[in-house]
PDB file of C-alpha atoms and ligand atoms in Angstrom:
ATOM      1  CA  UNK A  23       4.817  29.628 -12.787  1.00 94.00           C
ATOM      2  CA  UNK A  24       2.382  32.522 -13.019  1.00 97.00           C
ATOM      3  CA  UNK A  25       2.580  35.178 -10.306  1.00 97.00           C
ATOM      4  CA  UNK A  26      -0.425  37.529 -10.075  1.00 97.00           C
ATOM      5  CA  UNK A  27       0.501  40.473  -7.844  1.00 96.00           C
ATOM      6  CA  UNK A  28      -0.340  44.135  -8.306  1.00 95.00           C
ATOM      7  CA  UNK A  29       2.440  45.577  -6.154  1.00 94.00           C
ATOM      8  CA  UNK A  30       5.116  45.729  -8.808  1.00 95.00           C
ATOM      9  CA  UNK A  31       8.122  45.802  -6.514  1.00 94.00           C
ATOM     10  CA  UNK A  32       6.856  42.790  -4.610  1.00 92.00           C
ATOM     11  CA  UNK A  33       5.993  40.995  -7.858  1.00 95.00           C
ATOM     12  CA  UNK A  34       9.511  41.578  -9.162  1.00 95.00           C
ATOM     13  CA  UNK A  35      10.985  40.390  -5.866  1.00 93.00           C
ATOM     14  CA  UNK A  36       8.854  37.218  -5.936  1.00 93.00           C
ATOM     15  CA  UNK A  37       9.975  36.564  -9.483  1.00 94.00           C
ATOM     16  CA  UNK A  38      13.639  37.000  -8.513  1.00 94.00           C
ATOM     17  CA  UNK A  39      13.182  34.736  -5.502  1.00 91.00           C
ATOM     18  CA  UNK A  40      11.500  31.990  -7.511  1.00 91.00           C
ATOM     19  CA  UNK A  41      13.898  32.242 -10.449  1.00 90.00           C
ATOM     20  CA  UNK A  42      16.734  31.810  -7.949  1.00 90.00           C
ATOM     21  CA  UNK A  43      14.986  28.605  -6.829  1.00 87.00           C
ATOM     22  CA  UNK A  44      14.910  27.342 -10.408  1.00 87.00           C
ATOM     23  CA  UNK A  45      11.379  28.275 -11.528  1.00 90.00           C
ATOM     24  CA  UNK A  46      10.417  30.036 -14.754  1.00 91.00           C
ATOM     25  CA  UNK A  47       8.081  32.894 -13.835  1.00 94.00           C
ATOM     26  CA  UNK A  48       5.618  35.150 -15.671  1.00 95.00           C
ATOM     27  CA  UNK A  49       3.980  38.131 -13.964  1.00 97.00           C
ATOM     28  CA  UNK A  50       0.486  39.610 -14.196  1.00 97.00           C
ATOM     29  CA  UNK A  51      -0.254  42.893 -12.415  1.00 97.00           C
ATOM     30  CA  UNK A  52      -4.038  42.883 -12.227  1.00 96.00           C
ATOM     31  CA  UNK A  53      -6.835  40.359 -11.863  1.00 96.00           C
ATOM     32  CA  UNK A  54      -8.042  40.550 -15.441  1.00 97.00           C
ATOM     33  CA  UNK A  55      -4.623  39.825 -16.943  1.00 97.00           C
ATOM     34  CA  UNK A  56      -4.051  37.201 -14.267  1.00 97.00           C
ATOM     35  CA  UNK A  57      -7.256  35.323 -15.027  1.00 97.00           C
ATOM     36  CA  UNK A  58      -6.581  35.475 -18.758  1.00 97.00           C
ATOM     37  CA  UNK A  59      -3.006  34.218 -18.337  1.00 97.00           C
ATOM     38  CA  UNK A  60      -4.090  31.435 -15.950  1.00 96.00           C
ATOM     39  CA  UNK A  61      -6.654  30.246 -18.497  1.00 95.00           C
ATOM     40  CA  UNK A  62      -4.428  30.414 -21.549  1.00 92.00           C
ATOM     41  CA  UNK A  63      -0.884  30.036 -20.303  1.00 82.00           C
ATOM     42  CA  UNK A  64      -0.611  26.338 -19.470  1.00 88.00           C
ATOM     43  CA  UNK A  65       1.167  27.074 -16.185  1.00 93.00           C
ATOM     44  CA  UNK A  66       2.201  24.385 -13.702  1.00 92.00           C
ATOM     45  CA  UNK A  67       1.044  26.537 -10.796  1.00 95.00           C
ATOM     46  CA  UNK A  68      -0.300  30.011 -10.004  1.00 97.00           C
ATOM     47  CA  UNK A  69       0.792  32.249  -7.126  1.00 96.00           C
ATOM     48  CA  UNK A  70      -2.140  34.546  -6.487  1.00 95.00           C
ATOM     49  CA  UNK A  71      -2.518  37.731  -4.447  1.00 92.00           C
ATOM     50  CA  UNK A  72      -6.037  38.266  -3.065  1.00 88.00           C
ATOM     51  CA  UNK A  73      -6.491  42.032  -3.216  1.00 87.00           C
ATOM     52  CA  UNK A  74      -6.074  42.815  -6.911  1.00 92.00           C
ATOM     53  CA  UNK A  75      -7.380  45.543  -9.225  1.00 93.00           C
ATOM     54  CA  UNK A  76     -10.239  44.598 -11.606  1.00 92.00           C
ATOM     55  CA  UNK A  77     -10.818  41.012 -10.452  1.00 93.00           C
ATOM     56  CA  UNK A  78      -9.949  39.809  -6.946  1.00 90.00           C
ATOM     57  CA  UNK A  79      -7.909  36.715  -6.271  1.00 91.00           C
ATOM     58  CA  UNK A  80     -11.006  35.123  -4.715  1.00 87.00           C
ATOM     59  CA  UNK A  81     -12.936  35.599  -7.957  1.00 89.00           C
ATOM     60  CA  UNK A  82     -10.076  34.294 -10.092  1.00 93.00           C
ATOM     61  CA  UNK A  83      -9.889  31.140  -7.996  1.00 90.00           C
ATOM     62  CA  UNK A  84     -13.631  30.625  -8.060  1.00 85.00           C
ATOM     63  CA  UNK A  85     -13.802  31.286 -11.797  1.00 89.00           C
ATOM     64  CA  UNK A  86     -11.013  28.870 -12.715  1.00 91.00           C
ATOM     65  CA  UNK A  87     -12.502  26.092 -10.610  1.00 84.00           C
ATOM     66  CA  UNK A  88     -15.979  26.663 -12.023  1.00 80.00           C
ATOM     67  CA  UNK A  89     -14.410  26.139 -15.455  1.00 84.00           C
ATOM     68  CA  UNK A  90     -12.877  22.897 -14.134  1.00 81.00           C
ATOM     69  CA  UNK A  91      -9.408  24.375 -14.430  1.00 89.00           C
ATOM     70  CA  UNK A  92      -7.463  22.575 -11.660  1.00 89.00           C
ATOM     71  CA  UNK A  93      -4.102  24.341 -11.978  1.00 93.00           C
ATOM     72  CA  UNK A  94      -2.509  24.323  -8.499  1.00 93.00           C
ATOM     73  CA  UNK A  95      -3.067  27.709  -6.814  1.00 94.00           C
ATOM     74  CA  UNK A  96      -1.118  29.119  -3.899  1.00 94.00           C
ATOM     75  CA  UNK A  97      -2.614  32.243  -2.389  1.00 90.00           C
ATOM     76  CA  UNK A  98      -0.169  34.850  -1.191  1.00 86.00           C
ATOM     77  CA  UNK A  99      -1.766  37.544   0.859  1.00 78.00           C
ATOM     78  CA  UNK A 100      -1.305  40.130   3.564  1.00 76.00           C
ATOM     79  CA  UNK A 101      -4.640  39.104   5.026  1.00 62.00           C
ATOM     80  CA  UNK A 102      -4.095  36.534   7.730  1.00 59.00           C
ATOM     81  CA  UNK A 103      -7.393  36.062   9.535  1.00 60.00           C
ATOM     82  CA  UNK A 104      -8.551  32.473   9.802  1.00 56.00           C
ATOM     83  CA  UNK A 105     -11.642  33.296   7.750  1.00 55.00           C
ATOM     84  CA  UNK A 106      -9.540  34.678   4.928  1.00 61.00           C
ATOM     85  CA  UNK A 107      -7.545  31.503   4.866  1.00 60.00           C
ATOM     86  CA  UNK A 108     -10.635  29.327   5.016  1.00 58.00           C
ATOM     87  CA  UNK A 109     -12.326  31.402   2.296  1.00 65.00           C
ATOM     88  CA  UNK A 110      -9.384  31.042  -0.088  1.00 66.00           C
ATOM     89  CA  UNK A 111      -9.254  27.300   0.432  1.00 68.00           C
ATOM     90  CA  UNK A 112     -13.036  26.995   0.079  1.00 67.00           C
ATOM     91  CA  UNK A 113     -12.906  28.719  -3.269  1.00 71.00           C
ATOM     92  CA  UNK A 114     -10.543  26.087  -4.538  1.00 78.00           C
ATOM     93  CA  UNK A 115      -7.017  27.294  -3.724  1.00 86.00           C
ATOM     94  CA  UNK A 116      -4.575  24.539  -2.793  1.00 87.00           C
ATOM     95  CA  UNK A 117      -2.411  26.379  -0.311  1.00 87.00           C
ATOM     96  CA  UNK A 118      -2.052  29.704   1.414  1.00 86.00           C
ATOM     97  CA  UNK A 119       0.921  31.764   2.582  1.00 88.00           C
ATOM     98  CA  UNK A 120       0.750  35.088   4.386  1.00 84.00           C
ATOM     99  CA  UNK A 121       3.079  38.043   3.810  1.00 83.00           C
ATOM    100  CA  UNK A 122       5.808  38.454   4.866  1.00 84.00           C
ATOM    101  CA  UNK A 123       7.075  35.049   3.811  1.00 87.00           C
ATOM    102  CA  UNK A 124      10.397  33.436   2.969  1.00 88.00           C
ATOM    103  CA  UNK A 125      11.186  32.479  -0.624  1.00 88.00           C
ATOM    104  CA  UNK A 126      12.570  29.168   0.585  1.00 88.00           C
ATOM    105  CA  UNK A 127       9.188  28.336   2.137  1.00 91.00           C
ATOM    106  CA  UNK A 128       7.290  29.601  -0.923  1.00 93.00           C
ATOM    107  CA  UNK A 129       9.467  27.491  -3.221  1.00 92.00           C
ATOM    108  CA  UNK A 130       9.045  24.414  -0.995  1.00 92.00           C
ATOM    109  CA  UNK A 131       5.253  24.821  -0.969  1.00 93.00           C
ATOM    110  CA  UNK A 132       5.219  25.232  -4.755  1.00 94.00           C
ATOM    111  CA  UNK A 133       7.319  22.120  -5.248  1.00 93.00           C
ATOM    112  CA  UNK A 134       4.858  20.194  -3.082  1.00 91.00           C
ATOM    113  CA  UNK A 135       1.971  21.477  -5.240  1.00 91.00           C
ATOM    114  CA  UNK A 136       3.799  20.554  -8.434  1.00 90.00           C
ATOM    115  CA  UNK A 137       4.347  17.014  -7.176  1.00 88.00           C
ATOM    116  CA  UNK A 138       0.607  16.702  -6.655  1.00 83.00           C
ATOM    117  CA  UNK A 139      -0.227  18.253 -10.014  1.00 81.00           C
ATOM    118  CA  UNK A 140      -3.651  19.455 -11.099  1.00 79.00           C
ATOM    119  CA  UNK A 141      -5.974  17.430  -8.900  1.00 75.00           C
ATOM    120  CA  UNK A 142      -9.712  17.642  -9.580  1.00 72.00           C
ATOM    121  CA  UNK A 143     -11.466  18.881  -6.458  1.00 67.00           C
ATOM    122  CA  UNK A 144     -14.736  17.145  -5.813  1.00 64.00           C
ATOM    123  CA  UNK A 145     -17.522  19.429  -4.691  1.00 64.00           C
ATOM    124  CA  UNK A 146     -18.007  17.385  -1.518  1.00 82.00           C
ATOM    125  CA  UNK A 147     -15.552  15.346   0.512  1.00 88.00           C
ATOM    126  CA  UNK A 148     -16.818  12.025   1.856  1.00 90.00           C
ATOM    127  CA  UNK A 149     -15.556   9.492   4.370  1.00 95.00           C
ATOM    128  CA  UNK A 150     -18.329   6.941   4.831  1.00 95.00           C
ATOM    129  CA  UNK A 151     -21.347   8.842   6.137  1.00 95.00           C
ATOM    130  CA  UNK A 152     -19.213  11.855   7.101  1.00 97.00           C
ATOM    131  CA  UNK A 153     -19.637  14.547   4.452  1.00 94.00           C
ATOM    132  CA  UNK A 154     -17.881  17.930   4.215  1.00 94.00           C
ATOM    133  CA  UNK A 155     -18.928  20.526   1.659  1.00 87.00           C
ATOM    134  CA  UNK A 156     -16.197  23.182   1.239  1.00 80.00           C
ATOM    135  CA  UNK A 157     -18.432  25.565  -0.717  1.00 72.00           C
ATOM    136  CA  UNK A 158     -21.318  25.752   1.746  1.00 75.00           C
ATOM    137  CA  UNK A 159     -18.988  25.104   4.724  1.00 83.00           C
ATOM    138  CA  UNK A 160     -21.283  22.376   6.032  1.00 90.00           C
ATOM    139  CA  UNK A 161     -20.418  19.108   7.673  1.00 96.00           C
ATOM    140  CA  UNK A 162     -22.812  16.292   8.385  1.00 96.00           C
ATOM    141  CA  UNK A 163     -22.729  12.767   9.729  1.00 97.00           C
ATOM    142  CA  UNK A 164     -25.543  10.850   8.084  1.00 94.00           C
ATOM    143  CA  UNK A 165     -28.522  13.179   8.310  1.00 93.00           C
ATOM    144  CA  UNK A 166     -27.158  15.174  11.271  1.00 96.00           C
ATOM    145  CA  UNK A 167     -25.637  18.612  10.630  1.00 96.00           C
ATOM    146  CA  UNK A 168     -22.483  19.330  12.621  1.00 97.00           C
ATOM    147  CA  UNK A 169     -21.466  22.843  13.607  1.00 96.00           C
ATOM    148  CA  UNK A 170     -17.710  23.486  13.392  1.00 95.00           C
ATOM    149  CA  UNK A 171     -15.708  26.673  13.934  1.00 92.00           C
ATOM    150  CA  UNK A 172     -13.624  27.938  11.008  1.00 88.00           C
ATOM    151  CA  UNK A 173     -10.458  26.392  12.420  1.00 91.00           C
ATOM    152  CA  UNK A 174     -12.068  23.068  13.230  1.00 94.00           C
ATOM    153  CA  UNK A 175     -13.480  23.025   9.718  1.00 93.00           C
ATOM    154  CA  UNK A 176     -10.074  23.762   8.165  1.00 91.00           C
ATOM    155  CA  UNK A 177      -8.474  20.965  10.206  1.00 94.00           C
ATOM    156  CA  UNK A 178     -11.122  18.425   9.243  1.00 96.00           C
ATOM    157  CA  UNK A 179     -11.025  19.505   5.603  1.00 93.00           C
ATOM    158  CA  UNK A 180      -7.254  19.094   5.439  1.00 92.00           C
ATOM    159  CA  UNK A 181      -7.546  15.547   6.800  1.00 95.00           C
ATOM    160  CA  UNK A 182     -10.550  14.652   4.640  1.00 94.00           C
ATOM    161  CA  UNK A 183      -8.601  15.624   1.523  1.00 89.00           C
ATOM    162  CA  UNK A 184      -6.088  12.922   2.521  1.00 91.00           C
ATOM    163  CA  UNK A 185      -8.321  10.021   3.595  1.00 92.00           C
ATOM    164  CA  UNK A 186      -6.486   7.126   5.221  1.00 94.00           C
ATOM    165  CA  UNK A 187      -3.151   8.959   5.189  1.00 95.00           C
ATOM    166  CA  UNK A 188      -1.152   9.732   8.311  1.00 96.00           C
ATOM    167  CA  UNK A 189      -0.686  13.511   8.530  1.00 96.00           C
ATOM    168  CA  UNK A 190       1.999  14.838  10.879  1.00 95.00           C
ATOM    169  CA  UNK A 191       1.076  17.431  13.490  1.00 94.00           C
ATOM    170  CA  UNK A 192       3.757  19.727  12.086  1.00 91.00           C
ATOM    171  CA  UNK A 193       2.117  19.529   8.650  1.00 91.00           C
ATOM    172  CA  UNK A 194      -1.269  20.407  10.140  1.00 92.00           C
ATOM    173  CA  UNK A 195       0.262  23.284  12.066  1.00 89.00           C
ATOM    174  CA  UNK A 196       1.923  24.575   8.923  1.00 85.00           C
ATOM    175  CA  UNK A 197      -1.134  24.348   6.686  1.00 84.00           C
ATOM    176  CA  UNK A 198      -4.100  24.907   8.993  1.00 86.00           C
ATOM    177  CA  UNK A 199      -2.436  27.514  11.246  1.00 83.00           C
ATOM    178  CA  UNK A 200       0.337  28.761   8.921  1.00 74.00           C
ATOM    179  CA  UNK A 201       2.777  28.389  11.816  1.00 72.00           C
ATOM    180  CA  UNK A 202       6.162  26.712  12.077  1.00 71.00           C
ATOM    181  CA  UNK A 203       6.592  27.167  15.822  1.00 74.00           C
ATOM    182  CA  UNK A 204       6.718  23.687  17.327  1.00 71.00           C
ATOM    183  CA  UNK A 205       5.640  25.218  20.648  1.00 69.00           C
ATOM    184  CA  UNK A 206       2.210  25.422  19.010  1.00 79.00           C
ATOM    185  CA  UNK A 207       1.938  21.671  18.439  1.00 86.00           C
ATOM    186  CA  UNK A 208      -0.256  21.457  21.506  1.00 90.00           C
ATOM    187  CA  UNK A 209      -2.911  23.517  19.734  1.00 92.00           C
ATOM    188  CA  UNK A 210      -3.232  20.805  17.079  1.00 93.00           C
ATOM    189  CA  UNK A 211      -3.994  18.247  19.794  1.00 94.00           C
ATOM    190  CA  UNK A 212      -6.513  20.550  21.412  1.00 95.00           C
ATOM    191  CA  UNK A 213      -8.357  21.121  18.128  1.00 96.00           C
ATOM    192  CA  UNK A 214      -8.230  17.457  17.168  1.00 97.00           C
ATOM    193  CA  UNK A 215     -10.022  16.876  20.484  1.00 97.00           C
ATOM    194  CA  UNK A 216     -12.659  19.519  19.671  1.00 97.00           C
ATOM    195  CA  UNK A 217     -13.296  17.972  16.256  1.00 98.00           C
ATOM    196  CA  UNK A 218     -13.595  14.467  17.718  1.00 98.00           C
ATOM    197  CA  UNK A 219     -16.143  15.663  20.239  1.00 97.00           C
ATOM    198  CA  UNK A 220     -18.294  16.857  17.346  1.00 98.00           C
ATOM    199  CA  UNK A 221     -17.839  14.355  14.524  1.00 98.00           C
ATOM    200  CA  UNK A 222     -17.156  11.138  16.460  1.00 98.00           C
ATOM    201  CA  UNK A 223     -18.126  11.059  20.134  1.00 97.00           C
ATOM    202  CA  UNK A 224     -21.873  11.822  19.741  1.00 97.00           C
ATOM    203  CA  UNK A 225     -22.143   9.050  17.155  1.00 97.00           C
ATOM    204  CA  UNK A 226     -20.001   6.447  18.945  1.00 96.00           C
ATOM    205  CA  UNK A 227     -17.531   6.530  16.046  1.00 97.00           C
ATOM    206  CA  UNK A 228     -13.773   6.959  15.609  1.00 97.00           C
ATOM    207  CA  UNK A 229     -13.001   8.665  12.309  1.00 97.00           C
ATOM    208  CA  UNK A 230     -10.252  10.950  13.595  1.00 98.00           C
ATOM    209  CA  UNK A 231      -7.528   8.543  14.663  1.00 97.00           C
ATOM    210  CA  UNK A 232      -4.340   9.314  16.582  1.00 96.00           C
ATOM    211  CA  UNK A 233      -1.280   7.556  15.203  1.00 95.00           C
ATOM    212  CA  UNK A 234       1.118   7.567  18.137  1.00 92.00           C
ATOM    213  CA  UNK A 235       4.338   9.391  17.473  1.00 88.00           C
ATOM    214  CA  UNK A 236       3.263  10.194  13.909  1.00 90.00           C
ATOM    215  CA  UNK A 237       0.133  12.342  13.769  1.00 95.00           C
ATOM    216  CA  UNK A 238      -3.478  11.913  12.744  1.00 97.00           C
ATOM    217  CA  UNK A 239      -5.419   9.925  10.200  1.00 97.00           C
ATOM    218  CA  UNK A 240      -8.981  10.357   9.007  1.00 97.00           C
ATOM    219  CA  UNK A 241     -10.455   6.884   8.472  1.00 97.00           C
ATOM    220  CA  UNK A 242     -11.473   6.632   4.820  1.00 94.00           C
ATOM    221  CA  UNK A 243     -14.633   4.726   5.833  1.00 95.00           C
ATOM    222  CA  UNK A 244     -15.669   7.434   8.287  1.00 95.00           C
ATOM    223  CA  UNK A 245     -14.721   5.423  11.396  1.00 93.00           C
TER     224      UNK A 245
HETATM  225 CA1   CA B  79      -2.560  43.350  -3.792  1.00 74.73          CA
END
């Protein structure tokens, strides 16, 4: 595991926490060293702070992906606005955790990334005629552009990266909202409704499917 974090005390604490969970961890304390290590080190995953001296975490992510380096990246940052989260994911990060965080959660997220491995990220996600472009943040159905808010976009993107799979509401809450409070589950339903009204209803389609008692599924054929 490579941890890129400029606050040395925090970096050391993250290393201790991850070592206690059974990971081997190297540290880099600025963006330049971090980018170099991520390129050369053959790591299974990278934990990346966003605000770093020399080269930001955003740039590191973007740079690695532009070199077709698909090492799993988890962004760890104090910034918690929905745009920050969306930006990090757009630039090719695989997951995002805001500070303060628990090491148990960080370790669980990293294990999930390691199970997936280094997955190539296509520039555009497609489900039939429904197309989502993470880089330009555009969605279209056929030739029609669809306007989504940042949160709606993040929800749709999460589902479109798992076409045909049932995704639990708790998983969406955890990854799209970074929340574990089951009281918030209602918000997932509300946003699923918003997304449907934009990507499905106007076109008489049904891409975003409710799987009763389980969660949601994005039809691989676009509905
Ligand atoms: Ca920092």
